[in-house]
PDB file of C-alpha atoms in Angstrom:
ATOM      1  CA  UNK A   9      -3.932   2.796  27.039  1.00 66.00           C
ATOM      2  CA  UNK A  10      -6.252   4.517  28.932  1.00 55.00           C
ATOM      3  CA  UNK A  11      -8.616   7.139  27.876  1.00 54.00           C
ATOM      4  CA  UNK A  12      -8.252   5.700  23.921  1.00 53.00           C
ATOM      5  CA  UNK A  13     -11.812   4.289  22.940  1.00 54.00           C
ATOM      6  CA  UNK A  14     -11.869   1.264  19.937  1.00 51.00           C
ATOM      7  CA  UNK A  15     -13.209   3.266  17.227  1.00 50.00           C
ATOM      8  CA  UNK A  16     -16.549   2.288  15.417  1.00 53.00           C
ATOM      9  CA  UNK A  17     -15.709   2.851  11.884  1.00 53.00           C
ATOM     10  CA  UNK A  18     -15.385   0.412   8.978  1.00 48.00           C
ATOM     11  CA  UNK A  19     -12.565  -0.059   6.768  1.00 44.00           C
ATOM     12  CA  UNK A  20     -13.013   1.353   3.144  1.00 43.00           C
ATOM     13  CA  UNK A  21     -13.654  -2.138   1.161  1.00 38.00           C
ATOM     14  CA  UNK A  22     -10.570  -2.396  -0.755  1.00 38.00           C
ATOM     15  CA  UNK A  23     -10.447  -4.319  -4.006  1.00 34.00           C
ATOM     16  CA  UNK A  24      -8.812  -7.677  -4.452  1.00 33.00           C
ATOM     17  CA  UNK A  25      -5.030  -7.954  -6.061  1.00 35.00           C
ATOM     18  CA  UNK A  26      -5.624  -6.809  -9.645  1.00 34.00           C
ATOM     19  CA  UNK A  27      -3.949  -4.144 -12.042  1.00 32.00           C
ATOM     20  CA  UNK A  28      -6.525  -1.459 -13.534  1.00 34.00           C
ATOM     21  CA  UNK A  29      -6.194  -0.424 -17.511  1.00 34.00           C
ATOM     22  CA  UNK A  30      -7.829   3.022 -17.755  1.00 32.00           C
ATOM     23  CA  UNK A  31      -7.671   5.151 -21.151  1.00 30.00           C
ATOM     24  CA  UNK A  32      -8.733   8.592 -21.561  1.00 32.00           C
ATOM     25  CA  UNK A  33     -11.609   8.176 -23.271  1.00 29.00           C
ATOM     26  CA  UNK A  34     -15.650   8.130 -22.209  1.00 29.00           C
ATOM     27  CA  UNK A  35     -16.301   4.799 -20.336  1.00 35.00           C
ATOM     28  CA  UNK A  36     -18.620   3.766 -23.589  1.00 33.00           C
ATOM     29  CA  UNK A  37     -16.022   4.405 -26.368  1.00 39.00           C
ATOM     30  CA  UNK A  38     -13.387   2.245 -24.606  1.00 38.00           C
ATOM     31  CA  UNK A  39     -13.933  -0.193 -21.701  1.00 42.00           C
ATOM     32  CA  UNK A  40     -12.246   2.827 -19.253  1.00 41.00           C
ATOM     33  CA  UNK A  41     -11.613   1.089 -15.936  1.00 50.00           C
ATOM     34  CA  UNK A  42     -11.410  -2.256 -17.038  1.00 54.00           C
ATOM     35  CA  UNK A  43      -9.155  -4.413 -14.524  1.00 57.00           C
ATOM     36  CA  UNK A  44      -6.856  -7.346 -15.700  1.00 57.00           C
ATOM     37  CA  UNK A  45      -5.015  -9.813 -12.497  1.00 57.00           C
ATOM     38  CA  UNK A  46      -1.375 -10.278 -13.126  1.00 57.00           C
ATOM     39  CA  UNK A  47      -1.733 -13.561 -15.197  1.00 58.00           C
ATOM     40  CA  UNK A  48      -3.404 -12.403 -17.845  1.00 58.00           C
ATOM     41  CA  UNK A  49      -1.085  -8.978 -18.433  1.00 54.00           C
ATOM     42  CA  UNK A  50       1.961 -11.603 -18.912  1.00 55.00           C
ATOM     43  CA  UNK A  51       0.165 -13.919 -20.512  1.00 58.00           C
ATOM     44  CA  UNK A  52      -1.244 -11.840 -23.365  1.00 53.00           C
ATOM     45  CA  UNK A  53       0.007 -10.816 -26.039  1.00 49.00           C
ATOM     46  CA  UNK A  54       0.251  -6.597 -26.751  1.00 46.00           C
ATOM     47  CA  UNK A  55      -1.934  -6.973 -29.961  1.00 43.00           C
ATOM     48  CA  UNK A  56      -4.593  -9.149 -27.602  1.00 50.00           C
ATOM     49  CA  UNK A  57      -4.671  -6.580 -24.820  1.00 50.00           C
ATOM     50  CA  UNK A  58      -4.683  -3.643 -26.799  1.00 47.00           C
ATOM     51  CA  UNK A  59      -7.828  -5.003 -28.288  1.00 48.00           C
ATOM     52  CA  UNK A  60      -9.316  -5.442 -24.639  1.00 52.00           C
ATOM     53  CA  UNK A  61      -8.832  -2.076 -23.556  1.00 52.00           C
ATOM     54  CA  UNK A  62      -9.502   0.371 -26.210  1.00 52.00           C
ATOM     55  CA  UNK A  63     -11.214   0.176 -29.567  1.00 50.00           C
ATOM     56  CA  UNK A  64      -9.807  -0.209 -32.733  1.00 48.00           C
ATOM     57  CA  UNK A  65      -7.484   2.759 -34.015  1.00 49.00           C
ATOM     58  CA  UNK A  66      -7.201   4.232 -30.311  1.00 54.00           C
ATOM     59  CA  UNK A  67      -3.801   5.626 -29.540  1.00 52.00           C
ATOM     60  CA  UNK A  68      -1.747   3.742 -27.379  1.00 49.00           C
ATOM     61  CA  UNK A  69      -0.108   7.220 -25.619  1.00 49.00           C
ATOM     62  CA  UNK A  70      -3.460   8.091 -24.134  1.00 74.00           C
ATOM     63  CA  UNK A  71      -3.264   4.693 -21.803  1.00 88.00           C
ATOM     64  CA  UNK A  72      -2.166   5.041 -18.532  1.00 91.00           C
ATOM     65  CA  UNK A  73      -1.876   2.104 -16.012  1.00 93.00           C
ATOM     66  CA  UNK A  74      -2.690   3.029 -12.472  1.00 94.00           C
ATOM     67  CA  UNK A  75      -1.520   1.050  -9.644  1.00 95.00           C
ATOM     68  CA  UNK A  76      -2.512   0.993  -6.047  1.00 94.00           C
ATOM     69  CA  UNK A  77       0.120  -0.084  -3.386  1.00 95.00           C
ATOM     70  CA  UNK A  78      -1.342  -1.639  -0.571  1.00 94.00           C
ATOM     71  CA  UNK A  79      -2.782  -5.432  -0.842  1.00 93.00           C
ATOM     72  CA  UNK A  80      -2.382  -4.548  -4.006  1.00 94.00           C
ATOM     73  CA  UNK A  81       1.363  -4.809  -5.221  1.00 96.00           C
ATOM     74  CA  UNK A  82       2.591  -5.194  -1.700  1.00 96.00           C
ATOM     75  CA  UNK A  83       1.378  -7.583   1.069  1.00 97.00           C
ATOM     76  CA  UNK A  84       0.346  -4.759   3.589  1.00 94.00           C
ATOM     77  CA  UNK A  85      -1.328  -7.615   5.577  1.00 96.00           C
ATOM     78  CA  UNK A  86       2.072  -9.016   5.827  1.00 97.00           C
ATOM     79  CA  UNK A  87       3.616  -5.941   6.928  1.00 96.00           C
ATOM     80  CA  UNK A  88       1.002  -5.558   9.769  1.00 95.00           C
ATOM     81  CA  UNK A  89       1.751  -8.987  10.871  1.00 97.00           C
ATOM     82  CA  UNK A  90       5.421  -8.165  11.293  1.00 97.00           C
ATOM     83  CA  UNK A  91       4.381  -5.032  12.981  1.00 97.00           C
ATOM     84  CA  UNK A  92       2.085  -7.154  15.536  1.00 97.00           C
ATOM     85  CA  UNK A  93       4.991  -9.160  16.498  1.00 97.00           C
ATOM     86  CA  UNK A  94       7.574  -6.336  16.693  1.00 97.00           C
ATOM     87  CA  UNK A  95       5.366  -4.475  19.010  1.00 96.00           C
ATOM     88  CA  UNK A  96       4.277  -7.240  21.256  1.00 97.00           C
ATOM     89  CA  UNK A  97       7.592  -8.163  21.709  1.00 96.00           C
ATOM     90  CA  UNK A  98       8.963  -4.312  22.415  1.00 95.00           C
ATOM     91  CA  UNK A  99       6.375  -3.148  24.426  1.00 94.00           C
ATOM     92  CA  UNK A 100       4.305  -5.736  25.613  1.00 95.00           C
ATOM     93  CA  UNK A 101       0.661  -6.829  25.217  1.00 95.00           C
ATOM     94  CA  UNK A 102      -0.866  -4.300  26.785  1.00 94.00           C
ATOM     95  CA  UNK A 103       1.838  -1.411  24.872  1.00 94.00           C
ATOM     96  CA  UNK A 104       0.412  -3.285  21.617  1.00 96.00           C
ATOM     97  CA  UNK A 105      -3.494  -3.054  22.131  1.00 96.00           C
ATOM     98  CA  UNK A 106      -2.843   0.959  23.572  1.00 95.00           C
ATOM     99  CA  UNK A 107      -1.116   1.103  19.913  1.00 96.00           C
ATOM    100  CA  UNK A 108      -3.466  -0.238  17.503  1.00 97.00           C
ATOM    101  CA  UNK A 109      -6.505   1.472  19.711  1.00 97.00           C
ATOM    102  CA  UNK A 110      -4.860   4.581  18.272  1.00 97.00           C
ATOM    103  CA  UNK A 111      -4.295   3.601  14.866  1.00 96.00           C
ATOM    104  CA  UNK A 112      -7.753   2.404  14.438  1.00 97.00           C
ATOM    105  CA  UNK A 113      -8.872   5.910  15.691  1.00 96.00           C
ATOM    106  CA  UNK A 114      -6.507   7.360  13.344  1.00 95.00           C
ATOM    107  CA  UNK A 115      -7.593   5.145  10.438  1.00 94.00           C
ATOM    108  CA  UNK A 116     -11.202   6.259  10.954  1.00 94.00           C
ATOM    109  CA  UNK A 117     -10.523  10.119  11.705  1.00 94.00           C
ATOM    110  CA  UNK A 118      -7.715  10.471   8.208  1.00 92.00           C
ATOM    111  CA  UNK A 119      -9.061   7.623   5.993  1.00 91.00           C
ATOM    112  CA  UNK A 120      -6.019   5.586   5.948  1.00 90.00           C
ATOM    113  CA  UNK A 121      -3.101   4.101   7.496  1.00 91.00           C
ATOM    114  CA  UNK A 122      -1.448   6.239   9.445  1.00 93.00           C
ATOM    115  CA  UNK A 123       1.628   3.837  11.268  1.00 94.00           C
ATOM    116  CA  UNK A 124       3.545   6.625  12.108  1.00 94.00           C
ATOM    117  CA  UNK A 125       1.393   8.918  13.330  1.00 94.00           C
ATOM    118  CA  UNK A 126      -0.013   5.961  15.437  1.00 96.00           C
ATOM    119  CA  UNK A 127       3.323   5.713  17.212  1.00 95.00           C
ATOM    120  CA  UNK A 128       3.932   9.305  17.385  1.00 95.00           C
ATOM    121  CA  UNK A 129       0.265   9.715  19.444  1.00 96.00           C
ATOM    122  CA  UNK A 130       1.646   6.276  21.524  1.00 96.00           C
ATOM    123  CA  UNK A 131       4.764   8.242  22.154  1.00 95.00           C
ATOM    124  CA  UNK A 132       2.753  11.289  24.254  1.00 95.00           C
ATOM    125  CA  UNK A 133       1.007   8.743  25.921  1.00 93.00           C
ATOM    126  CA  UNK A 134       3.926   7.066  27.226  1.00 91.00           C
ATOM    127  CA  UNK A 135       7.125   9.884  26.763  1.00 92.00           C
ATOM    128  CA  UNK A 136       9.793   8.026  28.655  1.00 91.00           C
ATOM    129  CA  UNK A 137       9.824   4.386  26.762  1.00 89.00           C
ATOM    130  CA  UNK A 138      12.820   4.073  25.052  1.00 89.00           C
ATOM    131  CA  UNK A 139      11.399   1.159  23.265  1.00 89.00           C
ATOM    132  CA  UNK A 140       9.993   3.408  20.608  1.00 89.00           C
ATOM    133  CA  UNK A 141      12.881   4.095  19.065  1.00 91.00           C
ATOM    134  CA  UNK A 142      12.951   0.339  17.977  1.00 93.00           C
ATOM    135  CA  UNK A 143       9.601   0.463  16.531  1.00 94.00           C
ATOM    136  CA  UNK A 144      10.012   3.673  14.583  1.00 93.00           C
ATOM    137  CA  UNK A 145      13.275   1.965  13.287  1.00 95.00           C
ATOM    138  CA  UNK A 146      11.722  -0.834  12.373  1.00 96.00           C
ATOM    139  CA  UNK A 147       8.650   0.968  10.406  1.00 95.00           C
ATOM    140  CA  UNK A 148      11.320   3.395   9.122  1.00 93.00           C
ATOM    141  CA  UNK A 149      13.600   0.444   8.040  1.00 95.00           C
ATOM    142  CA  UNK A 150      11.154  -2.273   6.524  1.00 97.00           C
ATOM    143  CA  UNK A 151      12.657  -4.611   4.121  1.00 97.00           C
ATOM    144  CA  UNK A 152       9.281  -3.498   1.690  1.00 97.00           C
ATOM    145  CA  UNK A 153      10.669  -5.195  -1.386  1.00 97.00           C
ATOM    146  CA  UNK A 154      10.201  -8.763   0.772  1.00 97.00           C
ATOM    147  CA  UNK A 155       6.332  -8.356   0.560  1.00 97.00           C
ATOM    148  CA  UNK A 156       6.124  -7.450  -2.908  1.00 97.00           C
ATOM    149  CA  UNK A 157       3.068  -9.722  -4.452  1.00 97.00           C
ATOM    150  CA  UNK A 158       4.842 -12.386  -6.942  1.00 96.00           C
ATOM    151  CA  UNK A 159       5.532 -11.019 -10.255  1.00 95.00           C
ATOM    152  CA  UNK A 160       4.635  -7.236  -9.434  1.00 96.00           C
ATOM    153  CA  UNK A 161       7.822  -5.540 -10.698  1.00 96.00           C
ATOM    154  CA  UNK A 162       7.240  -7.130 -14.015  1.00 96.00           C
ATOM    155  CA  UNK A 163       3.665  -6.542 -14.203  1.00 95.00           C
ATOM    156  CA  UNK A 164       4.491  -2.819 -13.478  1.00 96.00           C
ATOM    157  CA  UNK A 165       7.579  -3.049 -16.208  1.00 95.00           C
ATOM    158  CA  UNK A 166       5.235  -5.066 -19.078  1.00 94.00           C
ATOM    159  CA  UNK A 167       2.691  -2.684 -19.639  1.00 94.00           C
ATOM    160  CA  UNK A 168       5.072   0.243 -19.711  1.00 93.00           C
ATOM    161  CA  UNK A 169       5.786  -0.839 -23.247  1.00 91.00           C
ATOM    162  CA  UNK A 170       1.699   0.474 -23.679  1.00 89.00           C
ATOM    163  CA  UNK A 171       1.799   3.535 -21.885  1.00 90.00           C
ATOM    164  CA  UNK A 172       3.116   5.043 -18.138  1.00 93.00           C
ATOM    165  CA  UNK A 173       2.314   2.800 -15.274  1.00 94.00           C
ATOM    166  CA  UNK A 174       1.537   5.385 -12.372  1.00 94.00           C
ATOM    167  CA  UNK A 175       1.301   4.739  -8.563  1.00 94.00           C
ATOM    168  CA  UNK A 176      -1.986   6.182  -7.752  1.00 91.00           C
ATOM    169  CA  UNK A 177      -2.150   5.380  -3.692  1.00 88.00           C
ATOM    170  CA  UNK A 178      -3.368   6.870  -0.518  1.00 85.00           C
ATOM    171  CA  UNK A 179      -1.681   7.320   2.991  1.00 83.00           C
ATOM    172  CA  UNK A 180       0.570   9.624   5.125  1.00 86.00           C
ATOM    173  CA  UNK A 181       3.298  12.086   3.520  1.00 88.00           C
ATOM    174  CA  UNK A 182       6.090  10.178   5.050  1.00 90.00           C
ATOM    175  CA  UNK A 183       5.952   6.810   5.178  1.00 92.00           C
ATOM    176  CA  UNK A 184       3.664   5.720   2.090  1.00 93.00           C
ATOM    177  CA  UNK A 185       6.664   7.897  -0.333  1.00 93.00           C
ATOM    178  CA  UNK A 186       9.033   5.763   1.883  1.00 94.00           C
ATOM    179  CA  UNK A 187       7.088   2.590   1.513  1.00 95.00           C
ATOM    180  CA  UNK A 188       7.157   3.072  -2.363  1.00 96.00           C
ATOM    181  CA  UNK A 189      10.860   3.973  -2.743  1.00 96.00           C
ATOM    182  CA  UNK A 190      11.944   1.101  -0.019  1.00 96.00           C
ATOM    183  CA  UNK A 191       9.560  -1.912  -2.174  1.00 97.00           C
ATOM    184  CA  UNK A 192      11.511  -1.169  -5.846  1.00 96.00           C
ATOM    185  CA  UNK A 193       8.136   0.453  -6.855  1.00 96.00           C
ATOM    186  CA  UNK A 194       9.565   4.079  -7.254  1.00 95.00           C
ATOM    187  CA  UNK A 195      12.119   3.038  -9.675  1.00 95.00           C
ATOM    188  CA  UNK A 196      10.065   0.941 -11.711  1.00 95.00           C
ATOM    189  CA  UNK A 197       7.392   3.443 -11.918  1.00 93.00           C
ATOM    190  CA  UNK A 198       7.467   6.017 -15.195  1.00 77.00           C
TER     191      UNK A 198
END
């Protein structure tokens, strides 16, 4: 991949697995940004978490649970590792290391993940490789709802009964929408 320097950025520290409780209210009123890990939203009770998140009388239709999607309620990491081997094993070694050059570049320039565009700037670099198609089908085509985190539909369904869980998550226009519908996250968002 000649011509495509490794970029010299860092990735945006990303926060371990949990599920953020926000409310609508100032930060000193209500615990606003508090952040619970799966276990304890299905182990508690309503009555007990209610009590952790907002003070006493607060209205329960002003909470709103955001959720990230990557390494977050899906194993991204996982995905990537799939990716790895798809791509070594369509184009090569050398095909693979020209391919994550450019994503890194891309991750650095746009601020996130960018797996398509990433293949579509591999693509000009090598026009004639039929082997693309394979990798765009397989991005396109991910079994998503395989690398779901354990327990991250009903995390997303349990506090529903509290307020709307939202997906709040960064990356392209194309494939992070198709990431969400293909995982079951779409439908089990409000």
């Amino acid at each position: 991949c000649s011509g495509e320097a490794r970029p010299e950025c860092s990735r945006r520290s990303r926060p371990a697995p949990v599920w953020a409780a926000m409310q609508a209210h100032s930060k000193a009123d209500t615990g606003f940004g508090q952040s619970f890990t799966a276990d304890q939203l299905m182990s508690n009770s309503p009555t007990k978490l209610i009590k952790k998140i907002g003070p006493k009388g607060s209205a329960l239709g002003q909470i709103v649970f955001l959720f990230d999607v990557d390494n977050t309620l899906l194993d991204s990491d996982r995905v990537t590792a799939d990716l790895k081997r798809h791509l070594e094993n369509e184009v090569g070694s050398e095909g693979a290391e020209c391919y994550w050059n450019i994503f890194k570049n891309l991750r650095c320039k746009r601020g996130y993940a960018d797996y398509l565009g990433a293949l579509q700037r591999y693509r000009r670099k090598n026009p004639h490789d039929p082997r693309l198609l394979t990798v765009s089908r397989f991005l396109i085509d991910y079994p998503f709802a395989n690398c779901l985190f354990p327990h991250s539909l009903e995390v997303v369904e349990a506090v529903k009964q509290w307020g709307p869980a939202v997906i709040l998550s960064d990356g392209d226009v194309v494939f992070q929408p198709r990431k969400v519908e293909r995982s079951g996250l779409f439908k089990a968002v409000n």
